[in-house]
């Protein structure tokens, strides 16, 4: 089924930071009867649409101005802002803007014979200007070394990347063709890890034994010291007792 209204551009409206902040949306009636249209935006705080409503007779067209407000900052490559163009067959008593606004307020959100088109807003990224062929030739004549050097660097980097890719492909190919070699490598790695873990366990056990031996020697030395001090203390006590309590003499 042919469309009721032709929208141009039909997909994207393009805005630029350095260019005009206004885009034109071209609408054309492609049926044999009058139609009415309405334009809605997902960001009414950013854009002004003139006119938002209208009636198009058979074969008639209109340019709708989509103006971006001056206090709005553009975001490059951001397509969140959209416009919805709705079109329906116009009733015979639809004359002025007030009648059209009242008519669209009474229309349900999804009527049976409504045609809708969605257009996104795109903010173009500024690109560096491309030099003409004559400028490139003159630059090569003036500074041939500076012009050729970037190309040589790019070629060298490309060669290195290709060599690395070839080596990786060779390894993958050998692995796929000889899975036995891959299994042997994994077994060898497992054995090496087991040997390292066993060696670490032996070292830990030897360290614990050495610490226990040292601790026992320290305990024995401590007990001997305590015994010696006890003996010395007792000898000192006995000596003091002899001095304070002299032996009795017996006379006959």
Tab-separated table of N, CA, C and O in Angstrom, residues 57-114:
chain	number	residue	atom	x	y	z
A	57	UNK	N	-3.794	19.511	0.565
A	57	UNK	CA	-4.712	19.086	-0.479
A	57	UNK	C	-4.016	18.081	-1.401
A	57	UNK	O	-2.852	17.742	-1.219
A	58	UNK	N	-4.717	17.633	-2.399
A	58	UNK	CA	-4.158	16.634	-3.320
A	58	UNK	C	-2.910	17.186	-4.020
A	58	UNK	O	-2.943	18.229	-4.646
A	59	UNK	N	-1.770	16.470	-3.878
A	59	UNK	CA	-0.521	16.874	-4.517
A	59	UNK	C	0.170	18.054	-3.864
A	59	UNK	O	1.232	18.486	-4.337
A	60	UNK	N	-0.369	18.610	-2.794
A	60	UNK	CA	0.217	19.769	-2.141
A	60	UNK	C	1.353	19.323	-1.206
A	60	UNK	O	1.339	18.215	-0.657
A	61	UNK	N	2.335	20.197	-0.999
A	61	UNK	CA	3.475	19.916	-0.130
A	61	UNK	C	3.747	21.129	0.750
A	61	UNK	O	3.287	22.242	0.452
A	62	UNK	N	4.528	20.901	1.814
A	62	UNK	CA	4.840	21.962	2.755
A	62	UNK	C	6.237	21.707	3.331
A	62	UNK	O	6.676	20.556	3.456
A	63	UNK	N	6.950	22.786	3.678
A	63	UNK	CA	8.249	22.703	4.341
A	63	UNK	C	8.059	23.075	5.806
A	63	UNK	O	7.640	24.193	6.116
A	64	UNK	N	8.371	22.142	6.687
A	64	UNK	CA	8.254	22.360	8.123
A	64	UNK	C	9.656	22.673	8.658
A	64	UNK	O	10.605	21.926	8.421
A	65	UNK	N	9.766	23.793	9.395
A	65	UNK	CA	11.061	24.216	9.939
A	65	UNK	C	11.266	23.579	11.312
A	65	UNK	O	10.449	23.773	12.223
A	66	UNK	N	12.355	22.847	11.443
A	66	UNK	CA	12.766	22.267	12.725
A	66	UNK	C	13.953	23.087	13.206
A	66	UNK	O	15.061	22.988	12.655
A	67	UNK	N	13.733	23.918	14.236
A	67	UNK	CA	14.747	24.858	14.699
A	67	UNK	C	15.283	24.382	16.046
A	67	UNK	O	14.508	24.125	16.973
A	68	UNK	N	16.603	24.273	16.143
A	68	UNK	CA	17.251	23.931	17.398
A	68	UNK	C	17.504	25.203	18.193
A	68	UNK	O	18.067	26.174	17.670
A	69	UNK	N	17.078	25.225	19.449
A	69	UNK	CA	17.212	26.425	20.271
A	69	UNK	C	18.687	26.750	20.530
A	69	UNK	O	19.549	25.872	20.560
A	70	UNK	N	18.967	28.036	20.765
A	70	UNK	CA	20.354	28.494	20.889
A	70	UNK	C	21.014	28.032	22.185
A	70	UNK	O	22.224	27.875	22.251
A	71	UNK	N	20.247	27.831	23.239
A	71	UNK	CA	20.835	27.448	24.526
A	71	UNK	C	21.017	25.939	24.670
A	71	UNK	O	21.343	25.454	25.745
A	72	UNK	N	20.822	25.188	23.585
A	72	UNK	CA	20.944	23.730	23.621
A	72	UNK	C	22.322	23.340	23.107
A	72	UNK	O	22.771	23.829	22.070
A	73	UNK	N	23.021	22.468	23.855
A	73	UNK	CA	24.333	21.972	23.447
A	73	UNK	C	24.157	20.644	22.721
A	73	UNK	O	23.475	19.746	23.206
A	74	UNK	N	24.801	20.542	21.589
A	74	UNK	CA	24.692	19.329	20.788
A	74	UNK	C	25.608	18.242	21.323
A	74	UNK	O	26.665	18.508	21.859
A	75	UNK	N	25.190	17.006	21.153
A	75	UNK	CA	26.003	15.841	21.488
A	75	UNK	C	26.233	15.050	20.218
A	75	UNK	O	25.286	14.625	19.564
A	76	UNK	N	27.504	14.871	19.873
A	76	UNK	CA	27.851	14.227	18.612
A	76	UNK	C	27.441	12.758	18.644
A	76	UNK	O	27.702	12.038	19.586
A	77	UNK	N	26.827	12.311	17.545
A	77	UNK	CA	26.453	10.926	17.393
A	77	UNK	C	25.326	10.466	18.301
A	77	UNK	O	25.108	9.271	18.450
A	78	UNK	N	24.573	11.394	18.890
A	78	UNK	CA	23.514	11.050	19.839
A	78	UNK	C	22.184	11.089	19.119
A	78	UNK	O	21.829	12.103	18.520
A	79	UNK	N	21.423	9.977	19.132
A	79	UNK	CA	20.182	9.865	18.363
A	79	UNK	C	18.978	9.650	19.274
A	79	UNK	O	18.060	8.922	18.942
A	80	UNK	N	18.983	10.284	20.440
A	80	UNK	CA	17.857	10.125	21.356
A	80	UNK	C	16.674	10.988	20.940
A	80	UNK	O	15.523	10.615	21.155
A	81	UNK	N	16.921	12.151	20.338
A	81	UNK	CA	15.858	13.076	19.960
A	81	UNK	C	15.196	12.592	18.668
A	81	UNK	O	15.873	12.329	17.668
A	82	UNK	N	13.859	12.530	18.705
A	82	UNK	CA	13.117	12.002	17.555
A	82	UNK	C	11.887	12.864	17.282
A	82	UNK	O	11.408	13.597	18.148
A	83	UNK	N	11.386	12.744	16.033
A	83	UNK	CA	10.157	13.404	15.613
A	83	UNK	C	9.208	12.354	15.051
A	83	UNK	O	9.625	11.460	14.302
A	84	UNK	N	7.939	12.487	15.428
A	84	UNK	CA	6.898	11.582	14.950
A	84	UNK	C	5.924	12.373	14.098
A	84	UNK	O	5.315	13.342	14.558
A	85	UNK	N	5.778	11.961	12.827
A	85	UNK	CA	4.855	12.619	11.887
A	85	UNK	C	3.647	11.709	11.716
A	85	UNK	O	3.775	10.568	11.244
A	86	UNK	N	2.477	12.201	12.105
A	86	UNK	CA	1.222	11.448	11.992
A	86	UNK	C	0.354	12.101	10.935
A	86	UNK	O	0.289	13.326	10.827
A	87	UNK	N	-0.317	11.252	10.145
A	87	UNK	CA	-1.181	11.755	9.062
A	87	UNK	C	-2.476	10.955	9.015
A	87	UNK	O	-2.473	9.740	9.232
A	88	UNK	N	-3.589	11.683	8.733
A	88	UNK	CA	-4.906	11.064	8.596
A	88	UNK	C	-5.688	11.799	7.505
A	88	UNK	O	-5.320	12.917	7.102
A	89	UNK	N	-6.731	11.146	7.031
A	89	UNK	CA	-7.620	11.823	6.088
A	89	UNK	C	-8.320	12.971	6.798
A	89	UNK	O	-8.816	12.821	7.918
A	90	UNK	N	-8.353	14.123	6.160
A	90	UNK	CA	-8.906	15.324	6.794
A	90	UNK	C	-10.423	15.338	6.674
A	90	UNK	O	-10.974	15.089	5.594
A	91	UNK	N	-11.138	15.633	7.753
A	91	UNK	CA	-12.596	15.780	7.678
A	91	UNK	C	-12.951	17.064	6.924
A	91	UNK	O	-12.148	17.986	6.810
A	92	UNK	N	-14.150	17.176	6.417
A	92	UNK	CA	-14.505	18.353	5.587
A	92	UNK	C	-14.592	19.657	6.372
A	92	UNK	O	-14.423	20.734	5.795
A	93	UNK	N	-14.850	19.606	7.666
A	93	UNK	CA	-15.048	20.840	8.439
A	93	UNK	C	-13.770	21.314	9.120
A	93	UNK	O	-13.815	22.081	10.077
A	94	UNK	N	-12.601	20.892	8.658
A	94	UNK	CA	-11.324	21.260	9.262
A	94	UNK	C	-10.775	22.476	8.529
A	94	UNK	O	-10.328	22.372	7.380
A	95	UNK	N	-10.798	23.652	9.177
A	95	UNK	CA	-10.429	24.890	8.491
A	95	UNK	C	-9.185	25.538	9.093
A	95	UNK	O	-8.142	25.632	8.447
A	96	UNK	N	-9.237	26.010	10.351
A	96	UNK	CA	-8.149	26.777	10.930
A	96	UNK	C	-7.277	25.963	11.875
A	96	UNK	O	-7.528	24.785	12.139
A	97	UNK	N	-6.234	26.590	12.433
A	97	UNK	CA	-5.343	25.890	13.369
A	97	UNK	C	-6.051	25.417	14.630
A	97	UNK	O	-5.730	24.360	15.158
A	98	UNK	N	-7.056	26.208	15.095
A	98	UNK	CA	-7.766	25.804	16.317
A	98	UNK	C	-8.566	24.534	16.075
A	98	UNK	O	-8.612	23.646	16.932
A	99	UNK	N	-9.196	24.460	14.888
A	99	UNK	CA	-9.963	23.244	14.569
A	99	UNK	C	-9.042	22.025	14.468
A	99	UNK	O	-9.386	20.925	14.937
A	100	UNK	N	-7.866	22.214	13.853
A	100	UNK	CA	-6.931	21.093	13.710
A	100	UNK	C	-6.405	20.639	15.074
A	100	UNK	O	-6.281	19.447	15.345
A	101	UNK	N	-6.097	21.608	15.948
A	101	UNK	CA	-5.605	21.254	17.271
A	101	UNK	C	-6.666	20.500	18.059
A	101	UNK	O	-6.369	19.505	18.727
A	102	UNK	N	-7.922	20.945	17.978
A	102	UNK	CA	-9.013	20.266	18.664
A	102	UNK	C	-9.243	18.879	18.079
A	102	UNK	O	-9.489	17.907	18.810
A	103	UNK	N	-9.105	18.765	16.744
A	103	UNK	CA	-9.304	17.469	16.084
A	103	UNK	C	-8.251	16.461	16.550
A	103	UNK	O	-8.576	15.317	16.885
A	104	UNK	N	-6.985	16.889	16.618
A	104	UNK	CA	-5.926	15.966	17.011
A	104	UNK	C	-5.997	15.620	18.488
A	104	UNK	O	-5.551	14.548	18.902
A	105	UNK	N	-6.555	16.496	19.320
A	105	UNK	CA	-6.732	16.152	20.731
A	105	UNK	C	-7.771	15.057	20.913
A	105	UNK	O	-7.676	14.245	21.831
A	106	UNK	N	-8.762	15.025	20.028
A	106	UNK	CA	-9.815	14.024	20.135
A	106	UNK	C	-9.458	12.700	19.475
A	106	UNK	O	-10.140	11.697	19.694
A	107	UNK	N	-8.386	12.681	18.671
A	107	UNK	CA	-7.991	11.447	17.990
A	107	UNK	C	-7.333	10.511	19.001
A	107	UNK	O	-6.474	10.938	19.772
A	108	UNK	N	-7.699	9.233	19.044
A	108	UNK	CA	-7.036	8.293	19.958
A	108	UNK	C	-5.570	8.081	19.565
A	108	UNK	O	-5.129	8.465	18.476
A	109	UNK	N	-4.834	7.455	20.468
A	109	UNK	CA	-3.387	7.307	20.237
A	109	UNK	C	-3.082	6.412	19.049
A	109	UNK	O	-2.140	6.660	18.299
A	110	UNK	N	-3.861	5.356	18.826
A	110	UNK	CA	-3.631	4.447	17.706
A	110	UNK	C	-4.931	4.188	16.957
A	110	UNK	O	-5.561	3.143	17.101
A	111	UNK	N	-5.362	5.134	16.136
A	111	UNK	CA	-6.583	4.912	15.361
A	111	UNK	C	-6.344	3.925	14.223
A	111	UNK	O	-5.209	3.563	13.902
A	112	UNK	N	-7.432	3.534	13.590
A	112	UNK	CA	-7.353	2.497	12.558
A	112	UNK	C	-6.644	2.999	11.301
A	112	UNK	O	-5.824	2.295	10.733
A	113	UNK	N	-6.910	4.202	10.889
A	113	UNK	CA	-6.365	4.709	9.627
A	113	UNK	C	-5.425	5.885	9.870
A	113	UNK	O	-5.590	6.956	9.279
A	114	UNK	N	-4.458	5.703	10.733
A	114	UNK	CA	-3.432	6.725	10.949
A	114	UNK	C	-2.095	6.210	10.417
A	114	UNK	O	-1.723	5.057	10.633
